[in-house]
Tab-separated table of C-alpha atoms in Angstrom:
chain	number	residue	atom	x	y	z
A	1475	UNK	CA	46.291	8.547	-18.848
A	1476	UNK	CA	42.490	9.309	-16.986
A	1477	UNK	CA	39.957	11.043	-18.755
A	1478	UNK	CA	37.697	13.174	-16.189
A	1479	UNK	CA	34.308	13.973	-17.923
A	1480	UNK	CA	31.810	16.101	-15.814
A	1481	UNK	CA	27.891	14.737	-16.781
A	1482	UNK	CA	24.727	14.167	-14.697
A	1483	UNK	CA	22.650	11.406	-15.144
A	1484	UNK	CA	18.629	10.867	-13.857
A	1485	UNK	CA	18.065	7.646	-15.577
A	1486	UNK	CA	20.770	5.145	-14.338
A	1487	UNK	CA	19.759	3.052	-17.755
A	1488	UNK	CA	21.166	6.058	-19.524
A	1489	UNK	CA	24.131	6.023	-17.308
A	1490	UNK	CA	24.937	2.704	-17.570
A	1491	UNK	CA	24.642	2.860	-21.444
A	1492	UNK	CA	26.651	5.711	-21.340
A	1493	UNK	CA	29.119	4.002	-19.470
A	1494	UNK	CA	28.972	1.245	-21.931
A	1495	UNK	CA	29.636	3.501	-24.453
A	1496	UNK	CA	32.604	4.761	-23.522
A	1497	UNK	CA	33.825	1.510	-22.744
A	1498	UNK	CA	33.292	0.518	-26.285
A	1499	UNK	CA	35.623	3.227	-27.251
A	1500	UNK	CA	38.745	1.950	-24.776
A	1501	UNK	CA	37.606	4.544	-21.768
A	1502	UNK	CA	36.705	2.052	-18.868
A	1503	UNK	CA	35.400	3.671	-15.806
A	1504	UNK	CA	37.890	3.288	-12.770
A	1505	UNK	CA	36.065	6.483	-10.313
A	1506	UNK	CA	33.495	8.306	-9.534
A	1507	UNK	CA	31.786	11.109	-7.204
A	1508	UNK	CA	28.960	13.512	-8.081
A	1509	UNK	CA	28.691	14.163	-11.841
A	1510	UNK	CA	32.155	13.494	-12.313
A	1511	UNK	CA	33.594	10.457	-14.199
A	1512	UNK	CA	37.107	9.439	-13.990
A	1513	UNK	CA	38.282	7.142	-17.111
A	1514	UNK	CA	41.053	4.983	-18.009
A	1515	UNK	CA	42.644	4.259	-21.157
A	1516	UNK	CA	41.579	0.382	-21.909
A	1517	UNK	CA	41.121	-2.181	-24.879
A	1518	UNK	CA	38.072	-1.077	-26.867
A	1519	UNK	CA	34.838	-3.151	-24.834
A	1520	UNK	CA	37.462	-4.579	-22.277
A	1521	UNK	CA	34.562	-4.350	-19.470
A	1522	UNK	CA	31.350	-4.418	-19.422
A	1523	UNK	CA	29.363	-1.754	-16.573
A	1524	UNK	CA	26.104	-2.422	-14.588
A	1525	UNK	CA	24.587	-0.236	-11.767
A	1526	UNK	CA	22.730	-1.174	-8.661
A	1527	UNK	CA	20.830	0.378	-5.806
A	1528	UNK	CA	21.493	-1.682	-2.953
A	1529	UNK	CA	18.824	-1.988	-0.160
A	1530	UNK	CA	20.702	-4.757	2.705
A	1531	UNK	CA	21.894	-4.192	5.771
A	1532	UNK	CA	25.612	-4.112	6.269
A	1533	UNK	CA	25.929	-7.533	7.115
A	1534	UNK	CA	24.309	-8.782	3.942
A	1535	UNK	CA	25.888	-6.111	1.674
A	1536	UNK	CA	29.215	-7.685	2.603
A	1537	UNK	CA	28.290	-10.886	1.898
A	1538	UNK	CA	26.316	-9.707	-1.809
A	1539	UNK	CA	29.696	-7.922	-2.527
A	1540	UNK	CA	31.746	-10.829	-1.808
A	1541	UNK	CA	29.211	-13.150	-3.967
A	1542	UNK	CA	29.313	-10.607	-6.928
A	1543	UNK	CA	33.260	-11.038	-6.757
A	1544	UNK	CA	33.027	-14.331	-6.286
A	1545	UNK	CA	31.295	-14.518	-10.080
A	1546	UNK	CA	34.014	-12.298	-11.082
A	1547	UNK	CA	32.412	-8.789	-10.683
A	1548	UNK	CA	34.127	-6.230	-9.384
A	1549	UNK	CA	33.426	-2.668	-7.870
A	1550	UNK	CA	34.155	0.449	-9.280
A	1551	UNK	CA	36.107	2.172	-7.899
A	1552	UNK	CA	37.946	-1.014	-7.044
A	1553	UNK	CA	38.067	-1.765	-3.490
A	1554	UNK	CA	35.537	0.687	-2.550
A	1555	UNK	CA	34.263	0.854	0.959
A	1556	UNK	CA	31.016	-0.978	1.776
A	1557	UNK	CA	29.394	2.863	1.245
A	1558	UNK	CA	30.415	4.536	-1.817
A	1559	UNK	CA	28.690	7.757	-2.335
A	1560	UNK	CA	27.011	8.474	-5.303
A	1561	UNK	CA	24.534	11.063	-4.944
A	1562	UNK	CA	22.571	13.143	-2.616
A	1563	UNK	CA	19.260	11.062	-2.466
A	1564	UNK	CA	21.389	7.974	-1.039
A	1565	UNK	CA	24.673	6.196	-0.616
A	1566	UNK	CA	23.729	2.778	-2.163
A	1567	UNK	CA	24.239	2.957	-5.875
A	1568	UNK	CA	26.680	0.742	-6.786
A	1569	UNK	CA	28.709	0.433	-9.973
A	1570	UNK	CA	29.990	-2.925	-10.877
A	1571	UNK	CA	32.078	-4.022	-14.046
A	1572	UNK	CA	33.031	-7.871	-15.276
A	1573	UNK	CA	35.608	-8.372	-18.493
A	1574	UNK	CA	33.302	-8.762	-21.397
A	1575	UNK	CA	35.524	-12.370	-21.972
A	1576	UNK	CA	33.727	-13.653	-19.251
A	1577	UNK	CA	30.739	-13.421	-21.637
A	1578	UNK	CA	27.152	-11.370	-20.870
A	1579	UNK	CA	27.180	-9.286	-17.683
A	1580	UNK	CA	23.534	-8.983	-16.550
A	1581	UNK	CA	23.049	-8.789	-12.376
A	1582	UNK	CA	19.193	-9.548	-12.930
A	1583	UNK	CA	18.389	-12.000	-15.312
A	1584	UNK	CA	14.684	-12.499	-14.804
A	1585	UNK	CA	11.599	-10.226	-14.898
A	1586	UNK	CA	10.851	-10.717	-10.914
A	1587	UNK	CA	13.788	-9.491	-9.795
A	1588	UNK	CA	14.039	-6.682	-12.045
A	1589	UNK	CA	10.860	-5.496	-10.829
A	1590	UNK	CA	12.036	-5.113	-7.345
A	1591	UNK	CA	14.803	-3.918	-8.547
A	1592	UNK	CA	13.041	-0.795	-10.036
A	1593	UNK	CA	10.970	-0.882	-6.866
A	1594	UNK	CA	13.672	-0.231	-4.277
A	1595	UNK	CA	14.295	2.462	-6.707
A	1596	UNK	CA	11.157	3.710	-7.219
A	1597	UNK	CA	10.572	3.422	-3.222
A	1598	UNK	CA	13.204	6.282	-2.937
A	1599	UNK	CA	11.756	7.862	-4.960
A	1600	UNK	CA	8.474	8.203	-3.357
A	1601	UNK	CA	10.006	8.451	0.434
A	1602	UNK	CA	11.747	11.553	-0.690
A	1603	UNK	CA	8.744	13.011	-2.670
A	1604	UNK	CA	6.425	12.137	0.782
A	1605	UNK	CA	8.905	13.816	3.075
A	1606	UNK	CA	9.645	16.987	0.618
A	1607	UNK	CA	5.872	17.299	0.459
A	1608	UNK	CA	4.827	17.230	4.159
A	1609	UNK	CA	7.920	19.471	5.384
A	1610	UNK	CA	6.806	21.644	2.629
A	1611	UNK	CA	2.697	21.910	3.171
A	1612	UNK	CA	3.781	22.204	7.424
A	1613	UNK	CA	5.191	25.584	6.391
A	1614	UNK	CA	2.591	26.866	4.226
A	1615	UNK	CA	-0.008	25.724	6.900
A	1616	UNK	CA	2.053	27.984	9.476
A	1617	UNK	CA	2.214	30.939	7.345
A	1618	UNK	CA	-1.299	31.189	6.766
A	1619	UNK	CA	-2.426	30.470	10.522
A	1620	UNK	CA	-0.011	33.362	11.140
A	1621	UNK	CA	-0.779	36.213	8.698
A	1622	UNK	CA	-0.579	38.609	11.052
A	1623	UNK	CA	3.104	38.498	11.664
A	1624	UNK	CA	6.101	39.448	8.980
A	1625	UNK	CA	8.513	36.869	9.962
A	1626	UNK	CA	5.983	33.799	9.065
A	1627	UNK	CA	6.883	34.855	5.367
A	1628	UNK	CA	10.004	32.896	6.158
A	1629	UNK	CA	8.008	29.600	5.763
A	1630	UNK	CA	6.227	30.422	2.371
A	1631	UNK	CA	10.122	30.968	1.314
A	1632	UNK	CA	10.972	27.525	2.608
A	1633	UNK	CA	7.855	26.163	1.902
A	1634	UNK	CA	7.553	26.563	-1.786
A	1635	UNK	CA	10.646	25.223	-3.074
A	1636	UNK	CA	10.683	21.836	-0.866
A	1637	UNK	CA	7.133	21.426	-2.402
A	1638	UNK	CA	8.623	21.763	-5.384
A	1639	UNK	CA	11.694	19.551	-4.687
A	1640	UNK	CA	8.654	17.141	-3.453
A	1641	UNK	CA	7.248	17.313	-6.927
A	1642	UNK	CA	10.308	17.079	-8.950
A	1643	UNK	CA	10.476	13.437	-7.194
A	1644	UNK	CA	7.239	12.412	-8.053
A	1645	UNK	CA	8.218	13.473	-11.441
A	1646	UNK	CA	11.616	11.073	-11.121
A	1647	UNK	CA	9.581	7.938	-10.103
A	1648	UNK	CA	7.106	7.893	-13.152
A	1649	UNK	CA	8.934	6.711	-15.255
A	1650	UNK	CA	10.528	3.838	-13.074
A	1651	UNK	CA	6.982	3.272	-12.207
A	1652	UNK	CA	5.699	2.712	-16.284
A	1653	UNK	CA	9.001	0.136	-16.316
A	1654	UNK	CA	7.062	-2.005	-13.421
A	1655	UNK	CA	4.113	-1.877	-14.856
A	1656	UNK	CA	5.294	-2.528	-18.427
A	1657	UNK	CA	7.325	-5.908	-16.140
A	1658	UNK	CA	4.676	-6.417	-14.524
A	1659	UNK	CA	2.283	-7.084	-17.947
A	1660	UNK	CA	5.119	-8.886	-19.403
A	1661	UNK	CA	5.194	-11.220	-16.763
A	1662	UNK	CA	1.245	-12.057	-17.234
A	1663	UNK	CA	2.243	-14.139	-20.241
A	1664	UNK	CA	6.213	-15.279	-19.960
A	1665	UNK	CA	8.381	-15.888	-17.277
B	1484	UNK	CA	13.431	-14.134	-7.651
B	1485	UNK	CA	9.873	-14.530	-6.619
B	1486	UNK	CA	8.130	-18.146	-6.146
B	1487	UNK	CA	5.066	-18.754	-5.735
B	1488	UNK	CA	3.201	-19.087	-3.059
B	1489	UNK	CA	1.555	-22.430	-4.153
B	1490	UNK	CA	3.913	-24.877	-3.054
B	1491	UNK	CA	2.312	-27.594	-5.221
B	1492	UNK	CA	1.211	-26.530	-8.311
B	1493	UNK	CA	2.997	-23.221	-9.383
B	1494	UNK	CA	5.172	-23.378	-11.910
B	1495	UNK	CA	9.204	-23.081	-11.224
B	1496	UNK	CA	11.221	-20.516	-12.947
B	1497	UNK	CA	13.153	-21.725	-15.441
B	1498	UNK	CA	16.356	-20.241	-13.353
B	1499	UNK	CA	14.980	-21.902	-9.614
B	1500	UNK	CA	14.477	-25.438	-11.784
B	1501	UNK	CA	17.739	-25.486	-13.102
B	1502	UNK	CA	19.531	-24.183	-9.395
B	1503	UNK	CA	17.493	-26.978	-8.140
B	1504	UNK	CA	18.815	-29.500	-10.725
B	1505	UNK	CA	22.210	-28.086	-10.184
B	1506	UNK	CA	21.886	-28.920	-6.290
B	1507	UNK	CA	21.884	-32.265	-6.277
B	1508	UNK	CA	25.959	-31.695	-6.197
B	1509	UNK	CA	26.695	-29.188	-3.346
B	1510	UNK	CA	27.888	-26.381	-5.178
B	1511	UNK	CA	28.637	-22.496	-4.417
B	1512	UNK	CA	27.348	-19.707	-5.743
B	1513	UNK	CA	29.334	-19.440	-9.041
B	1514	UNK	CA	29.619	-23.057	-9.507
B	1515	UNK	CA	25.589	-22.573	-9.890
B	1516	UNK	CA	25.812	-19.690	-12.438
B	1517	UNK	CA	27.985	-22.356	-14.683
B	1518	UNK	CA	26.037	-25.080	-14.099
B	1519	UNK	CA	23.011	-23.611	-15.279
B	1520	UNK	CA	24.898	-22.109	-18.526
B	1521	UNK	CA	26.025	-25.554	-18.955
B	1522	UNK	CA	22.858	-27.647	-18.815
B	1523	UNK	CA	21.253	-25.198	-20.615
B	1524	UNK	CA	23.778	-24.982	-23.564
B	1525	UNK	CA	24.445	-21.491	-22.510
B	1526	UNK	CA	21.102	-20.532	-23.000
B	1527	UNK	CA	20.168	-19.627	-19.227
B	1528	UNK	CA	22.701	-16.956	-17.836
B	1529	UNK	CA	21.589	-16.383	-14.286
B	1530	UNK	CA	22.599	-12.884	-12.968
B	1531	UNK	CA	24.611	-12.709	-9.906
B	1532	UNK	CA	21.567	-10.779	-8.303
B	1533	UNK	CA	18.909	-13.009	-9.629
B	1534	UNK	CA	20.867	-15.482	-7.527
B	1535	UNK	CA	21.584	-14.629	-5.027
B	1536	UNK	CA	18.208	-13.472	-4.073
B	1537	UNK	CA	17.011	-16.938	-5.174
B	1538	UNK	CA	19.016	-18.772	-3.099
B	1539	UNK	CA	18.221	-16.835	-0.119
B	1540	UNK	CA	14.052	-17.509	-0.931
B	1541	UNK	CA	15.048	-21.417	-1.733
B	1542	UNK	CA	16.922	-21.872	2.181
B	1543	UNK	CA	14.097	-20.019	3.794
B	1544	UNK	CA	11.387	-22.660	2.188
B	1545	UNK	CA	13.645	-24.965	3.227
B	1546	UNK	CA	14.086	-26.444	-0.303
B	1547	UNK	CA	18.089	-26.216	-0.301
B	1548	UNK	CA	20.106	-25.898	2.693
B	1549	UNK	CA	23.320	-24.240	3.044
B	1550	UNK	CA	26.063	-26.801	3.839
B	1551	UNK	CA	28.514	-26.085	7.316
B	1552	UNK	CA	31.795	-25.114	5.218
B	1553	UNK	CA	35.046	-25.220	6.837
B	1554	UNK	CA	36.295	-21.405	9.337
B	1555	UNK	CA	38.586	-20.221	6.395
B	1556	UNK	CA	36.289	-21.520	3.211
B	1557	UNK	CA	34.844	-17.884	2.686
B	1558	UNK	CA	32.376	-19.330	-0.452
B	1559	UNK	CA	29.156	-20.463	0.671
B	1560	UNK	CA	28.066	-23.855	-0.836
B	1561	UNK	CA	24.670	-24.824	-0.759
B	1562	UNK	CA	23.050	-28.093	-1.011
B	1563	UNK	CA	19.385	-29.288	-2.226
B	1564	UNK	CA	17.323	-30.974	0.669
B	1565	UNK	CA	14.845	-33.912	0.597
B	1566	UNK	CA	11.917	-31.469	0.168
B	1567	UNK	CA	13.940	-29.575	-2.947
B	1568	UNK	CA	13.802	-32.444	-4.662
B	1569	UNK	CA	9.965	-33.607	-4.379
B	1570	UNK	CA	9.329	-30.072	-5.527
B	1571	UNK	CA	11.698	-30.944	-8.855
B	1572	UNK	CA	9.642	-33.873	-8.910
B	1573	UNK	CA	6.414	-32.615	-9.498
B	1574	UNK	CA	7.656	-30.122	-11.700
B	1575	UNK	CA	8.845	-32.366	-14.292
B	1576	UNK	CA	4.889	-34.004	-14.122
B	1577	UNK	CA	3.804	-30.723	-14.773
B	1578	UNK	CA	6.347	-30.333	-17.376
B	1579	UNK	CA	5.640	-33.324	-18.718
B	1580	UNK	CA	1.911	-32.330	-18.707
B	1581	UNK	CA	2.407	-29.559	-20.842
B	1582	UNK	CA	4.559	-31.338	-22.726
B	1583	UNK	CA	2.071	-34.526	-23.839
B	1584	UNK	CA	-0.356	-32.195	-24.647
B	1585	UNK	CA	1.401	-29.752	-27.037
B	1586	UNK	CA	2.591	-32.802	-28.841
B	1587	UNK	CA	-1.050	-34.469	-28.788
B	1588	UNK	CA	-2.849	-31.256	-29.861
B	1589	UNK	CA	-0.357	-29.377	-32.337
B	1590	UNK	CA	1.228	-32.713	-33.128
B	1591	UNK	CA	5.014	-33.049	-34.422
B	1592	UNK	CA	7.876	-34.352	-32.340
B	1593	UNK	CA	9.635	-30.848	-30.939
């Protein structure tokens, strides 16, 4: 019997431990599209979940899929294509699962990786905050140049909430950017 | 998995020393991950993405090459090359550095 349970995550840590979770208590993940989980009934801890933003080109995302199989990974949902959506801001997030028999499921296991991990996220991040920002400031700037006429009020009513959108994703990527830099620091005195 | 730049003298992860080690038998991808866990009495668990990046930096310094596999053999298997192994090489000096002189200066036989 599935289990749908509607929740929206911001921190894919959180999500992942969340996932985790529910796994713990016999409700393994088997879909999912925005803010909406599907679960299956499965042995308490039967799999173990792990999320990844993927930044290769097709080519090279088929071959990474086939290697994570390979170790006895698999996607959720199974046999998705090559681009599962999972939110708005992009189309690489990808949820992966391994039996916890098969012992410790980590996909990075060392402190460089997981810093560019949290970069290619972070790197969204910042694209979308650049983008929201300029698209937003372009239509203030053409309001004021254009006081004179009524319908350049159109672009303070754009411009204001993309600057805010633009905002809200500089908000997203601080703390992804303290993680580097805590990494980072780390990494001056262990591997 | 970053290296670093300094061919020579930087030290190895402990993950691209034991892939290295590993090497010396052509081996694929999750042959590698249970190699390591093996040598290392499961100590060293390499992720799947810490790998795989790892290999991909190792063939491009030329330190492991990937071996021509058969049309239908879908698993890559990789191989360590003559440079690889001169890079193992003066690791284990290094190592072995380190090594002589924690036991010289804090004494006791760890």
């Amino acid at each position: 019997m599935s289990q749908v349970v509607r929740k929206y995550f911001i921190d894919f840590e959180k999500e992942e431990a969340w996932l985790n979770e529910m796994s713990a208590k016999g409700l393994a993940l088997v879909e999912y599209s925005w803010a909406r989980y599907v679960f299956e009934e499965s042995a308490k801890g039967e799999y173990i979940y792990r999320l990844e933003l993927l930044e290769k080109d097709p080519k090279e995302e088929s071959d990474y899929l086939q290697f994570m199989e390979e170790t006895g990974a698999e996607r959720v949902p199974a046999g998705a294509p090559a681009k599962a959506k999972r939110t708005l801001i992009n189309q690489r997030w990808v949820i992966f699962r391994r039996k916890a028999s098969e012992g410790p499921f980590q996909i990075y296991s060392d402190t460089d990786s997981k810093i560019k991990h949290y970069q290619r996220i972070h790197n969204v991040y910042l694209s979308l905050a650049l983008l929201e920002l300029i698209i937003g400031s372009f239509n203030i700037m053409l309001m004021m140049l254009n006081t004179s006429s009524n319908i350049y009020k159109i672009n303070l009513i754009v411009g204001v909430p993309v600057i805010i959108l633009g905002l809200f994703f500089v908000w997203l990527s601080l703390p992804v950017r303290r993680k580097i830099i805590r990494l980072k620091n780390e990494k001056l005195i262990r591997e | 998995m970053a290296l670093s730049s300094n061919n020579e003298y930087g030290a190895l992860t402990e993950g691209v020393y034991y892939i290295l080690l590993s090497l010396l038998t052509p081996m694929h991808g999750y042959g590698i991950m249970q190699n390591v866990k093996l040598l290392s009495h499961q100590r060293v668990e390499l992720g799947a993405g810490t790998l795989y990046g790892a290999l991909s930096t190792l063939v491009e310094r030329g330190w492991i090459e990937l071996l021509a596999g058969g049309e239908d053999s879908r698993k890559k298997e990789y191989q360590i090359t003559e440079l690889g192994k001169s890079i193992v090489r003066s690791e284990m000096t290094r190592l072995d550095e380190l090594l002589t002189n924690g036991r010289k200066l804090l004494g006791g036989e760890a």
